[in-house]
mmCIF file of C-alpha atoms and ligand atoms in Angstrom:
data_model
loop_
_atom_site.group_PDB
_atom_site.id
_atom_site.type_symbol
_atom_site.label_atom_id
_atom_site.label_comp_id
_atom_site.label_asym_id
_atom_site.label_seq_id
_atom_site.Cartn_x
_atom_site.Cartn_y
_atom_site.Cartn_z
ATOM 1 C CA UNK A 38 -4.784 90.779 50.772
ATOM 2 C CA UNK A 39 -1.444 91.534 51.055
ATOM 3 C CA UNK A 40 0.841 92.746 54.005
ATOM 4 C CA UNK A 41 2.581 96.367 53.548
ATOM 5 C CA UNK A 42 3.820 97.485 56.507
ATOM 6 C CA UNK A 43 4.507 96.131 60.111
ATOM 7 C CA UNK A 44 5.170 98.763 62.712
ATOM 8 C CA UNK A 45 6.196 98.040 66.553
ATOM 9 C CA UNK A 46 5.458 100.344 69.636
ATOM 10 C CA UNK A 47 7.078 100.500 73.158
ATOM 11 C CA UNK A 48 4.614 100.787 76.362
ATOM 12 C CA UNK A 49 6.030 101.279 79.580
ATOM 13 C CA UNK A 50 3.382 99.073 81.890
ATOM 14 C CA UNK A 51 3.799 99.987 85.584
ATOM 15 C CA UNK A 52 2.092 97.467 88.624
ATOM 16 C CA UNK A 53 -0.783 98.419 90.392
ATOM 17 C CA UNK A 54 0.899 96.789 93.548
ATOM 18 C CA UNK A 55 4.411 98.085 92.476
ATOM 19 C CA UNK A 56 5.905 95.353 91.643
ATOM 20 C CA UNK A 57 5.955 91.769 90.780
ATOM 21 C CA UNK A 58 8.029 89.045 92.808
ATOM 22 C CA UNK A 59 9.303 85.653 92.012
ATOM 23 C CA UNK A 60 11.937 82.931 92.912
ATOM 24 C CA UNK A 61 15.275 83.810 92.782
ATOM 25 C CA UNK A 62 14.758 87.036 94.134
ATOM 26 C CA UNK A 63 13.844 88.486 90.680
ATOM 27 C CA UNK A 64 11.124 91.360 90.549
ATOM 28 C CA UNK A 65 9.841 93.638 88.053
ATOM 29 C CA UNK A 66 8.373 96.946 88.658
ATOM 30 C CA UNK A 67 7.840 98.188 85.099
ATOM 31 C CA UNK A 68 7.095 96.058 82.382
ATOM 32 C CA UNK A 69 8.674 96.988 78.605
ATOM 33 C CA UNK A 70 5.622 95.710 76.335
ATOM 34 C CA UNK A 71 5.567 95.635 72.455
ATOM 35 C CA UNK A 72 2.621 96.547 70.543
ATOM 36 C CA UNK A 73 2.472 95.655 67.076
ATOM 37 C CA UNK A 74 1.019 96.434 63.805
ATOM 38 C CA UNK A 75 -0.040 95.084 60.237
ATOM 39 C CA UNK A 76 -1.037 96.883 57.780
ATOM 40 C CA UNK A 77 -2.591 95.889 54.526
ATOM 41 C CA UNK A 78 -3.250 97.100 51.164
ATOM 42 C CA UNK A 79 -6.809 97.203 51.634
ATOM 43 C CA UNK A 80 -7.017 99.251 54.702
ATOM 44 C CA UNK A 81 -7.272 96.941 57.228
ATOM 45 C CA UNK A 82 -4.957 96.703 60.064
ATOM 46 C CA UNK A 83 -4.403 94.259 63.065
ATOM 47 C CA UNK A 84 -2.567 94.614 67.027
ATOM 48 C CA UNK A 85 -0.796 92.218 68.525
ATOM 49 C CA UNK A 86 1.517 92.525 71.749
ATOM 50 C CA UNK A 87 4.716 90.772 73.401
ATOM 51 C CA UNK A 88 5.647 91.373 77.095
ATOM 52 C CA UNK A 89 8.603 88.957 78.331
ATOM 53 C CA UNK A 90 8.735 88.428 82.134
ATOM 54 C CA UNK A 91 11.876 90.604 82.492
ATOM 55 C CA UNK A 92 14.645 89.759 80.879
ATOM 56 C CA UNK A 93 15.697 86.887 82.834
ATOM 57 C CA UNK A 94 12.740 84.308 83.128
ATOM 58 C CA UNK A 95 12.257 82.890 79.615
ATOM 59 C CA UNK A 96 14.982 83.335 76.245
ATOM 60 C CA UNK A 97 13.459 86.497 75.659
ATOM 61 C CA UNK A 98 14.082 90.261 76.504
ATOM 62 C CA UNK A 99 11.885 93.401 75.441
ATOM 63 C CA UNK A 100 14.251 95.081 73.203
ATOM 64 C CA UNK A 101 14.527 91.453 71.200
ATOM 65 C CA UNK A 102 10.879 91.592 70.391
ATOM 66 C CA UNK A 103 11.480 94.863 68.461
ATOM 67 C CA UNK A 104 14.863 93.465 67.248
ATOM 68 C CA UNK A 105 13.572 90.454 65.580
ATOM 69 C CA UNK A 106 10.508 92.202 64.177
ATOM 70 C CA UNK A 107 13.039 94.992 62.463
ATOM 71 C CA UNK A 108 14.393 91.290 61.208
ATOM 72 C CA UNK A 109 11.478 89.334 60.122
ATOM 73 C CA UNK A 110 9.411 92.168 58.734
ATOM 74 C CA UNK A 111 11.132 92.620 55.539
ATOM 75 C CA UNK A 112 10.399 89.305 54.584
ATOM 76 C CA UNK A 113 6.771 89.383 55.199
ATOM 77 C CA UNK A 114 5.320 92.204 53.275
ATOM 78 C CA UNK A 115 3.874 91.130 50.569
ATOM 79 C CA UNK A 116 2.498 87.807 52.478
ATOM 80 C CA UNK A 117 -1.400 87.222 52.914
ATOM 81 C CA UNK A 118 -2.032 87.873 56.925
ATOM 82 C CA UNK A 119 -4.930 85.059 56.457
ATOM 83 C CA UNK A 120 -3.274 82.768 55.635
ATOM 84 C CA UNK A 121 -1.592 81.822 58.792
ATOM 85 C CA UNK A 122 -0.091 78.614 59.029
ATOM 86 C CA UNK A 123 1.411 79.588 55.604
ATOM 87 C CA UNK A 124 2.721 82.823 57.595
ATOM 88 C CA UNK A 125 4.509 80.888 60.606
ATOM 89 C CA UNK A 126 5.986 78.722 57.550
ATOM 90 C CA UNK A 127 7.148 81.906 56.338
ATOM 91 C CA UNK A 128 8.737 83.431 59.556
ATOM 92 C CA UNK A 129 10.140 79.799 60.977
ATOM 93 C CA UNK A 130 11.934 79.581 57.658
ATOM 94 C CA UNK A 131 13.397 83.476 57.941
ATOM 95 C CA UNK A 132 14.181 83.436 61.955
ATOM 96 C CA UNK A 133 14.958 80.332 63.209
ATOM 97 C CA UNK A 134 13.962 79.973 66.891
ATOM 98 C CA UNK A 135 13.051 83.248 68.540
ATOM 99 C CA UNK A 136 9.174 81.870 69.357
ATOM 100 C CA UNK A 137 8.193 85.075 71.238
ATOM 101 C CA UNK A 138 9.492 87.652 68.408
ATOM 102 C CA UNK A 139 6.952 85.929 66.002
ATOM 103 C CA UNK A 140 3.918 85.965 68.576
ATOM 104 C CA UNK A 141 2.579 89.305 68.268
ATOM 105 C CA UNK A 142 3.238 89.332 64.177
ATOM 106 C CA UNK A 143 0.898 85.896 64.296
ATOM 107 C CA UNK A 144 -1.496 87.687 67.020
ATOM 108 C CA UNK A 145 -2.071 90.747 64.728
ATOM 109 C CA UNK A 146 -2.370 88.360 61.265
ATOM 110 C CA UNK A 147 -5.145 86.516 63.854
ATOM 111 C CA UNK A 148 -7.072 89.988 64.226
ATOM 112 C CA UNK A 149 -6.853 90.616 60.762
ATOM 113 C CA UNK A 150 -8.292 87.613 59.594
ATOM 114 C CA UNK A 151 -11.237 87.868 62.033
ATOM 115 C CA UNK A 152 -11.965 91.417 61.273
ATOM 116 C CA UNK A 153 -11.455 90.614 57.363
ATOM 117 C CA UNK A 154 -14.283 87.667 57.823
ATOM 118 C CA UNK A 155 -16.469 89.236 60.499
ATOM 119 C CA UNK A 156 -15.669 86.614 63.340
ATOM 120 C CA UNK A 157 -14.042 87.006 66.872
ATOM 121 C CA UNK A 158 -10.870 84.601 67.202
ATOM 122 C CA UNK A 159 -12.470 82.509 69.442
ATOM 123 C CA UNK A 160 -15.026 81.776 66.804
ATOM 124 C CA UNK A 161 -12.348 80.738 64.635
ATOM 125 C CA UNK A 162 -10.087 78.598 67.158
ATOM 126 C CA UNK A 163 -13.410 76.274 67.550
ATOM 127 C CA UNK A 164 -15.724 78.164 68.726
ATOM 128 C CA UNK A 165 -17.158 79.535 72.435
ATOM 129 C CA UNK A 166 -17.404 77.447 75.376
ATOM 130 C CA UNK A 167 -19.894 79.056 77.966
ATOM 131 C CA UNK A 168 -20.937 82.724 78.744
ATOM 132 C CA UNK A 169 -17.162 83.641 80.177
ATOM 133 C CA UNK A 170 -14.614 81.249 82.184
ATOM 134 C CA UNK A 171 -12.435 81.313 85.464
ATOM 135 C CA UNK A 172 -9.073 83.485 86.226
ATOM 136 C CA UNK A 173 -6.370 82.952 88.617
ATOM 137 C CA UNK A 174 -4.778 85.422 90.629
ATOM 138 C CA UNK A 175 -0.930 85.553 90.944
ATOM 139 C CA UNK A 176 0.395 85.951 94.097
ATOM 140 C CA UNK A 177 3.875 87.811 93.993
ATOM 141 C CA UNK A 178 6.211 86.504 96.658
ATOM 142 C CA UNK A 179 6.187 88.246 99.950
ATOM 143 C CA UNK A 180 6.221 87.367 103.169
ATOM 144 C CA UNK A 181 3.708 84.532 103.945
ATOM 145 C CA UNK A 182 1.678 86.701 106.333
ATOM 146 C CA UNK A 183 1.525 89.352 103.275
ATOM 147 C CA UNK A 184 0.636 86.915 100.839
ATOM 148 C CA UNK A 185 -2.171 85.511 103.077
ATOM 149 C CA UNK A 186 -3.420 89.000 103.455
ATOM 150 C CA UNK A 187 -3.395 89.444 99.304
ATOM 151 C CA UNK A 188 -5.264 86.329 98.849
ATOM 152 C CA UNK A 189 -7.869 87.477 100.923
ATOM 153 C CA UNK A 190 -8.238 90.538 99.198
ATOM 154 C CA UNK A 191 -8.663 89.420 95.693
ATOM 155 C CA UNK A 192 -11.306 86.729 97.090
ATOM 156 C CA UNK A 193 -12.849 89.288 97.999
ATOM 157 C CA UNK A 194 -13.227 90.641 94.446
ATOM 158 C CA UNK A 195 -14.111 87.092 93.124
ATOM 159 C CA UNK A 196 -11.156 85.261 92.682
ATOM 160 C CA UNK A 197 -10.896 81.203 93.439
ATOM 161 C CA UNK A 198 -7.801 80.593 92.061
ATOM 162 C CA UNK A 199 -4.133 81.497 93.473
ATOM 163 C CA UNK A 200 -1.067 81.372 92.436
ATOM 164 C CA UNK A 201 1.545 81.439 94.803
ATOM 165 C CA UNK A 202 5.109 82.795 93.808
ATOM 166 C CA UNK A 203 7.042 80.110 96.101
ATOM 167 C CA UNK A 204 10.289 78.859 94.632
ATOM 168 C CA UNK A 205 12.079 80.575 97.739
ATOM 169 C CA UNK A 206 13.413 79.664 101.392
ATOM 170 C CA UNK A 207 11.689 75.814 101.782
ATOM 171 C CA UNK A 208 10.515 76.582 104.774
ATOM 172 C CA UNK A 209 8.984 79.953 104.336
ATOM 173 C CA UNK A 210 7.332 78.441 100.864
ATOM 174 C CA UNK A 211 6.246 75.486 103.259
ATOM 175 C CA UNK A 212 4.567 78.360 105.761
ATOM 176 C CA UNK A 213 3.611 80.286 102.399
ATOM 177 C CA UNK A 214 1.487 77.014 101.483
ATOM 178 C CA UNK A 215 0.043 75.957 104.897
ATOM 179 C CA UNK A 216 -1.363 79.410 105.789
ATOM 180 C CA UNK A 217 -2.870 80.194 102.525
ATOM 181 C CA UNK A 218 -4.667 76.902 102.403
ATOM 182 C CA UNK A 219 -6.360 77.259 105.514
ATOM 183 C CA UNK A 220 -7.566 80.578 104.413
ATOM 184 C CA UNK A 221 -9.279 79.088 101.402
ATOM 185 C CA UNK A 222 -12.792 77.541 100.906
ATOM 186 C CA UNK A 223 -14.639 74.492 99.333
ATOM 187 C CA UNK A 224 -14.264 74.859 95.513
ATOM 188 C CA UNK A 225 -11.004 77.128 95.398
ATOM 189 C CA UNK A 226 -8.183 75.662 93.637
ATOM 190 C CA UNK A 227 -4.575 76.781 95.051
ATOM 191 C CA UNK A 228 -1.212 76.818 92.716
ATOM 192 C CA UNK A 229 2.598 76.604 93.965
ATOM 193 C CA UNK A 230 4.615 78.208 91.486
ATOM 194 C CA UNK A 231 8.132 77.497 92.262
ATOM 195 C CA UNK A 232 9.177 79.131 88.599
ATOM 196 C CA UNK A 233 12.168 77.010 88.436
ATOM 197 C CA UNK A 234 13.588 77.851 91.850
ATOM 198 C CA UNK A 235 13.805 74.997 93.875
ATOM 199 C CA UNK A 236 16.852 72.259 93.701
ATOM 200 C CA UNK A 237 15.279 68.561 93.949
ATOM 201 C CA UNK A 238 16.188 68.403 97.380
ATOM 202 C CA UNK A 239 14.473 71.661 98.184
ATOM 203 C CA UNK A 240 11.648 70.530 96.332
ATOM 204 C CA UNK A 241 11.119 66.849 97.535
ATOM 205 C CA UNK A 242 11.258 68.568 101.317
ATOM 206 C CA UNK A 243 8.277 71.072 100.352
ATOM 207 C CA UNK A 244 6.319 68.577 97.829
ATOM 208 C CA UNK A 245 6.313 66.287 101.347
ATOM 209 C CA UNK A 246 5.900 68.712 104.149
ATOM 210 C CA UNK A 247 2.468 69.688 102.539
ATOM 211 C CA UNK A 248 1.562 66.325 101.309
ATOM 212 C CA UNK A 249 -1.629 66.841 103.504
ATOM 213 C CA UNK A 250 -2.621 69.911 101.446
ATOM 214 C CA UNK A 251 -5.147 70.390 98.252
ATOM 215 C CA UNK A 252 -2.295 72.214 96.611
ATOM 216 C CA UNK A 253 -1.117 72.131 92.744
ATOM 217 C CA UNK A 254 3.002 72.306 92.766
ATOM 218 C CA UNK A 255 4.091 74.049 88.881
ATOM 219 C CA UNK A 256 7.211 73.954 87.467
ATOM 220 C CA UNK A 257 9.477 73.171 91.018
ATOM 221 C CA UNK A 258 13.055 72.476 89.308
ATOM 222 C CA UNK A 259 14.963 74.225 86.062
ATOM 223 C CA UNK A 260 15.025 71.394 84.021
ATOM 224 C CA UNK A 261 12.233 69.129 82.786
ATOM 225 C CA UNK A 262 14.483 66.061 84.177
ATOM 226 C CA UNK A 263 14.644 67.763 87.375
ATOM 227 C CA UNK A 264 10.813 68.117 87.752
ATOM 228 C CA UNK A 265 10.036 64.564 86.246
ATOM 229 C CA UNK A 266 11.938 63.002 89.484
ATOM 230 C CA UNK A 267 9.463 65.129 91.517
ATOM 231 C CA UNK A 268 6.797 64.836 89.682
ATOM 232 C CA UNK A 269 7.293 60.811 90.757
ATOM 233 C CA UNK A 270 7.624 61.340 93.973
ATOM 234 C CA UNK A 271 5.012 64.086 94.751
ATOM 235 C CA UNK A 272 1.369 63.122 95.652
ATOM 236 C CA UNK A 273 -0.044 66.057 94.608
ATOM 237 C CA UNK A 274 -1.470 67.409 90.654
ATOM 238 C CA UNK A 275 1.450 68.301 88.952
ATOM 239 C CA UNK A 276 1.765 71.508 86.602
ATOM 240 C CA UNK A 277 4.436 72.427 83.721
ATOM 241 C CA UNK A 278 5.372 75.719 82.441
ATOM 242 C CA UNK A 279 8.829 76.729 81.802
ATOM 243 C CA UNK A 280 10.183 73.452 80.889
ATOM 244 C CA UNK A 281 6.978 73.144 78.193
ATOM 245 C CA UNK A 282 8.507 75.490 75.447
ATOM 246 C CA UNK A 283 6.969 73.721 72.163
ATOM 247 C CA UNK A 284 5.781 70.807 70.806
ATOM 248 C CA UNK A 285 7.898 68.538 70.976
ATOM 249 C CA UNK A 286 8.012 69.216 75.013
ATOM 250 C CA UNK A 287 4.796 68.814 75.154
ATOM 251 C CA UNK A 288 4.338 65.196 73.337
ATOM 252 C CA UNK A 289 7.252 64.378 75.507
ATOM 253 C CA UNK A 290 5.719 65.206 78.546
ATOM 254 C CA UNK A 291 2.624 63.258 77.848
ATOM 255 C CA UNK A 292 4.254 60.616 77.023
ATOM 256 C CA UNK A 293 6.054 60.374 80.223
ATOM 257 C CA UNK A 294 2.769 61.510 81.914
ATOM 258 C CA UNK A 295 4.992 63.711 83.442
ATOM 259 C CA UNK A 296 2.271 66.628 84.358
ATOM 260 C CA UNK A 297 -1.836 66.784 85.306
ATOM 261 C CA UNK A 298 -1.908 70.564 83.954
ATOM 262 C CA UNK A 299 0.404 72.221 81.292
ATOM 263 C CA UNK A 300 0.609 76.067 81.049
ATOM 264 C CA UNK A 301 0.022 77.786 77.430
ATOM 265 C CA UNK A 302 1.871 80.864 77.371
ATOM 266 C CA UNK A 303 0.747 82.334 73.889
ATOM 267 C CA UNK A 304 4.478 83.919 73.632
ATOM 268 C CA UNK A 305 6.532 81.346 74.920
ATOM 269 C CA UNK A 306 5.139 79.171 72.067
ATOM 270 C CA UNK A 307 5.478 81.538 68.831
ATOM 271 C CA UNK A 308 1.836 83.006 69.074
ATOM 272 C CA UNK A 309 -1.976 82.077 68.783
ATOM 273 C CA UNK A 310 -1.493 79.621 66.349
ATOM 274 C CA UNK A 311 1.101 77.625 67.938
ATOM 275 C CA UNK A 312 -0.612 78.412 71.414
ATOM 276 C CA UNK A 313 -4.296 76.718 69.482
ATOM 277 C CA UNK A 314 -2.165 73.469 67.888
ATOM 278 C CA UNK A 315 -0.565 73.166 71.667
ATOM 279 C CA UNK A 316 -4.089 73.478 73.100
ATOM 280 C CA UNK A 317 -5.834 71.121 70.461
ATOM 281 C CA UNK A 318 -3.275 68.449 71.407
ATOM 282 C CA UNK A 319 -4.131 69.206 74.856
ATOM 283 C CA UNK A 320 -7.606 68.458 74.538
ATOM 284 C CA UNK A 321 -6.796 65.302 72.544
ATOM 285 C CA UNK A 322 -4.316 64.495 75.206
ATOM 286 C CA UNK A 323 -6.825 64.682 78.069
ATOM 287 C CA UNK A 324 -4.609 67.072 79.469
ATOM 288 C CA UNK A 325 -5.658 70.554 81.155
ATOM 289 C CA UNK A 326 -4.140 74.183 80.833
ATOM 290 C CA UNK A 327 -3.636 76.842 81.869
ATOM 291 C CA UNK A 328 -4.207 79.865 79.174
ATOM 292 C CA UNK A 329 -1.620 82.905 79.513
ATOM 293 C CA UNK A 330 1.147 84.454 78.587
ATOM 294 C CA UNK A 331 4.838 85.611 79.483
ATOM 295 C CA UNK A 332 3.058 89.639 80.908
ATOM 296 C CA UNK A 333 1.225 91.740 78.585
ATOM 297 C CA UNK A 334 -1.579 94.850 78.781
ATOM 298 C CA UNK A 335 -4.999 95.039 76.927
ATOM 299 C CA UNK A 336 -3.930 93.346 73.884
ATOM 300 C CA UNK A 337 -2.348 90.034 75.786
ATOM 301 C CA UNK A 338 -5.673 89.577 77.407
ATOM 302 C CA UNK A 339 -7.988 90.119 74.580
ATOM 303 C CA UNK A 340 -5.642 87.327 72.884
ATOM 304 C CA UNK A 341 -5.780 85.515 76.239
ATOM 305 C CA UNK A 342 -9.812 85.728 76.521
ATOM 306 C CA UNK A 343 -10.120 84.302 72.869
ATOM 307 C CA UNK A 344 -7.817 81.110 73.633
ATOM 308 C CA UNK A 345 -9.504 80.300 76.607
ATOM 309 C CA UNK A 346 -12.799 80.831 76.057
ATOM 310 C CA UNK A 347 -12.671 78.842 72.719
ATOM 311 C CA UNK A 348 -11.014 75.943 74.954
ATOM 312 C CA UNK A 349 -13.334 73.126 76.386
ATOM 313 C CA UNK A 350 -14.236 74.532 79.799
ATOM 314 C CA UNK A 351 -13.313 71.308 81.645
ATOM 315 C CA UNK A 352 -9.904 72.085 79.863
ATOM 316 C CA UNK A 353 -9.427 75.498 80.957
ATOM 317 C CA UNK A 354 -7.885 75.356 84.211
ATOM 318 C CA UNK A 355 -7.692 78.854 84.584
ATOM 319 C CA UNK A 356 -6.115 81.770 82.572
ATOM 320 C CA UNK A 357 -5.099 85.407 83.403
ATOM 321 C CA UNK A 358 -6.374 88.711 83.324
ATOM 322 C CA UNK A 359 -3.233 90.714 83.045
ATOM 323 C CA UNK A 360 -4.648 94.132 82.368
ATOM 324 C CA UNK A 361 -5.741 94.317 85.295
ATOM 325 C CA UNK A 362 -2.475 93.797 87.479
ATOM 326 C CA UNK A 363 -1.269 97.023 85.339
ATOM 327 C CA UNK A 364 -1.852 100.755 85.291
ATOM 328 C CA UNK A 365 -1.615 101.637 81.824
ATOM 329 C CA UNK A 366 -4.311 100.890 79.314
ATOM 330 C CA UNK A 367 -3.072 100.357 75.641
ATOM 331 C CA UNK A 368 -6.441 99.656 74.279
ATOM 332 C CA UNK A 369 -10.078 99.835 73.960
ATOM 333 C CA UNK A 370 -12.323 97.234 73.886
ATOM 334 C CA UNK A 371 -10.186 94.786 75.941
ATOM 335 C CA UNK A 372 -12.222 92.395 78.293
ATOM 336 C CA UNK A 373 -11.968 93.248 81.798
ATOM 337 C CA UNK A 374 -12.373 90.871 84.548
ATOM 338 C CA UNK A 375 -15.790 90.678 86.705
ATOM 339 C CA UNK A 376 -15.728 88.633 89.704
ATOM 340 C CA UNK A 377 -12.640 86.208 89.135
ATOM 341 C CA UNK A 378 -13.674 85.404 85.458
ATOM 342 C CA UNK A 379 -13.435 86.967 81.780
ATOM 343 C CA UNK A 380 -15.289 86.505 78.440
ATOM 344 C CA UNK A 381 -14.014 87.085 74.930
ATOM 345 C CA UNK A 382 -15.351 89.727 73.187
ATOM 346 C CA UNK A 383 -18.317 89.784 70.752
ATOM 347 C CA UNK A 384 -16.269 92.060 67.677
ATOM 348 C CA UNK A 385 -14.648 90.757 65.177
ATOM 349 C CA UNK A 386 -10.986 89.840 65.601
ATOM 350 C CA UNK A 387 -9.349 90.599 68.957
ATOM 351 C CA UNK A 388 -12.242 93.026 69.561
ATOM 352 C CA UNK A 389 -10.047 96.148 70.674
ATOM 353 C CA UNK A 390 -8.527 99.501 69.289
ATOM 354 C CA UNK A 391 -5.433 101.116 69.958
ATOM 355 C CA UNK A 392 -4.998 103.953 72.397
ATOM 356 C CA UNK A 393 -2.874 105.736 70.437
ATOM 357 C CA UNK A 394 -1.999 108.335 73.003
ATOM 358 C CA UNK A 395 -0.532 104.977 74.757
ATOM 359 C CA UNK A 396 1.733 103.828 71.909
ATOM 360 C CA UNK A 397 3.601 107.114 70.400
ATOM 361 C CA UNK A 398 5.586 107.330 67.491
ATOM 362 C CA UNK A 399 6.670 103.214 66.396
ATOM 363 C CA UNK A 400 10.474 101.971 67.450
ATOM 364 C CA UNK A 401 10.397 99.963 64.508
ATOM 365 C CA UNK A 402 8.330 100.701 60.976
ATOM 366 C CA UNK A 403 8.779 98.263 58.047
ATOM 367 C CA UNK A 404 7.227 99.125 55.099
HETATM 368 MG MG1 MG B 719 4.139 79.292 85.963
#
């Protein structure tokens, strides 16, 4: 089987809640998502999708997912989309760097190969842990009386797991903590997501002004030195996202024992196969996840769902649902969340089809 065209789409993917908040003040209120396409010379194609967080959280912008595809495509037709450690060889050696340009490329060769053999994905990344497994919800930053009143809401629809966006004012993310904590019960599990915001002496205040709380603290500092000196000095389970970017961060930061929880972002790693070597070190590691990725639509969760639900469930510390925080679906067939969890679907290969009404004519076509 060989690959003869790869073809890119642009979907505008609007909030339900109109926008989306973090530290720093930064916001989005429309995401710019990539859909992308394989074809082969026998027929079969496979979708795979890249959504950056805005241009300014991780090395990676909307119009550079189309930009390094136009790039990297040339040199892959011809390739066999199965064979797909051979494939990231391929596109390491043509693009260095540039993780989140290769993910949905590796995504789509990932549906391919599970349509092409009659197995879903998470078949193939080990196999399915459990009828379906738990979600988080994030909570964009607001005021803390407005985030209380958010987190009540999506309890209400089955959600246990929060995600704060703190990484603000220390007191306000200290008031952000406290009241959302006493609004929670026995058996749900509550995240402070600083996303890089705080300074260490921002960060040592908040870590011990709620050192009486049952609260996860992710990512508090920019740099991974920065959060190792909290990380000492912080009671609490300790999460890394930003500062875990590959491999090598990740080793590192086991061997330092410098987080409880590290977050998989299938993107911000180069795509499902990179995302399932992180996660099978994980595993060996003893360390638990959580499953996600930068934004995305339909396509990002389907590749989500198969991840985490072919992840050891005492692994899994949550994942995300992101179609459902947007308006716009790009696909059918996608899993949809049902009380605060998700389940991989059945079909082979990601398990969805394009809405083609959604995608229009391609921004890039490489053939
Ligand atoms: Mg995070």
């Amino acid at each position: 089987m060989k690959i003869t065209r790869i073809a890119a789409y642009q979907v505008d993917l609007p909030l339900h809640e109109g926008s989306y908040k973090w530290s720093g003040g930064k916001s989005v209120e429309v995401f710019d998502s990539t859909i992308v396409r394989v074809d082969t010379d026998t027929g079969l194609s496979g979708y795979g999708e890249v959504c950056p967080l805005g241009p300014f959280y991780l090395p990676a912008y909307a119009a550079g997912v189309r930009a390094g595809i136009r790039e990297l495509a040339p040199h892959l037709l011809g390739s066999d989309p199965r064979q797909l450690a051979r494939l990231n060889r391929q596109m390491d050696a043509a693009l260095k760097g540039h993780p989140y340009v290769k993910s949905g490329i590796d995504m789509a060769c990932w549906d391919i190969l599970g349509i092409a053999t009659g197995q879903p994905i998470c078949a193939l990344l080990g196999g399915r842990y459990g009828d379906d497994f738990v979600l988080y919800r994030a909570i964009s930053q607001e005021s803390p009386e407005a985030m209380t009143q958010k987190v009540a809401e999506y309890r209400e629809q089955g959600y246990r797991r929060f995600q704060l966006k703190v990484g603000g004012d220390p007191e306000t993310d200290i008031e952000r903590i406290r009241q959302i904590a006493d609004l929670l019960g026995a058996g749900d599990k509550l995240i402070a997501d600083a996303n890089t915001g705080w300074l260490m002496h921002e960060a040592a205040r908040v870590v011990a002004a709620v050192a009486d709380v049952d609260v996860y603290i992710e990512q508090p500092c920019n740099s991974y030195a920065e959060c190792l000196s909290i990380r000492r000095r912080c009671s609490q389970p300790f999460v890394l996202d930003e500062s875990v970017d590959g491999i090598a961060m990740l080793l590192r930061s086991h061997a330092d024992q410098a987080a409880d929880v590290v977050n998989i972002k299938i993107s911000k790693l180069g795509g499902l196969t990179k995302a399932a070597l992180a996660r099978d070190l994980c595993v060996e590691m003893g360390v638990a996840m959580t499953i996600e990725d930068s934004w995305g639509g339909d396509i990002v969760t389907a590749a989500i769902a198969h991840l985490a639900h072919s992840t050891p469930t005492e692994f899994l510390f949550t994942a995300t649902d992101f179609n459902s925080y947007v308006t716009v679906s790009t696909a059918v067939g996608a899993p949809q969340r049902a009380n605060g969890r998700m389940a991989a679907a059945n079909a082979p290969g990601l398990g969805i089809a394009p809405r083609w009404d959604a995608l229009g004519e391609p921004q890039v076509d490489v053939s």
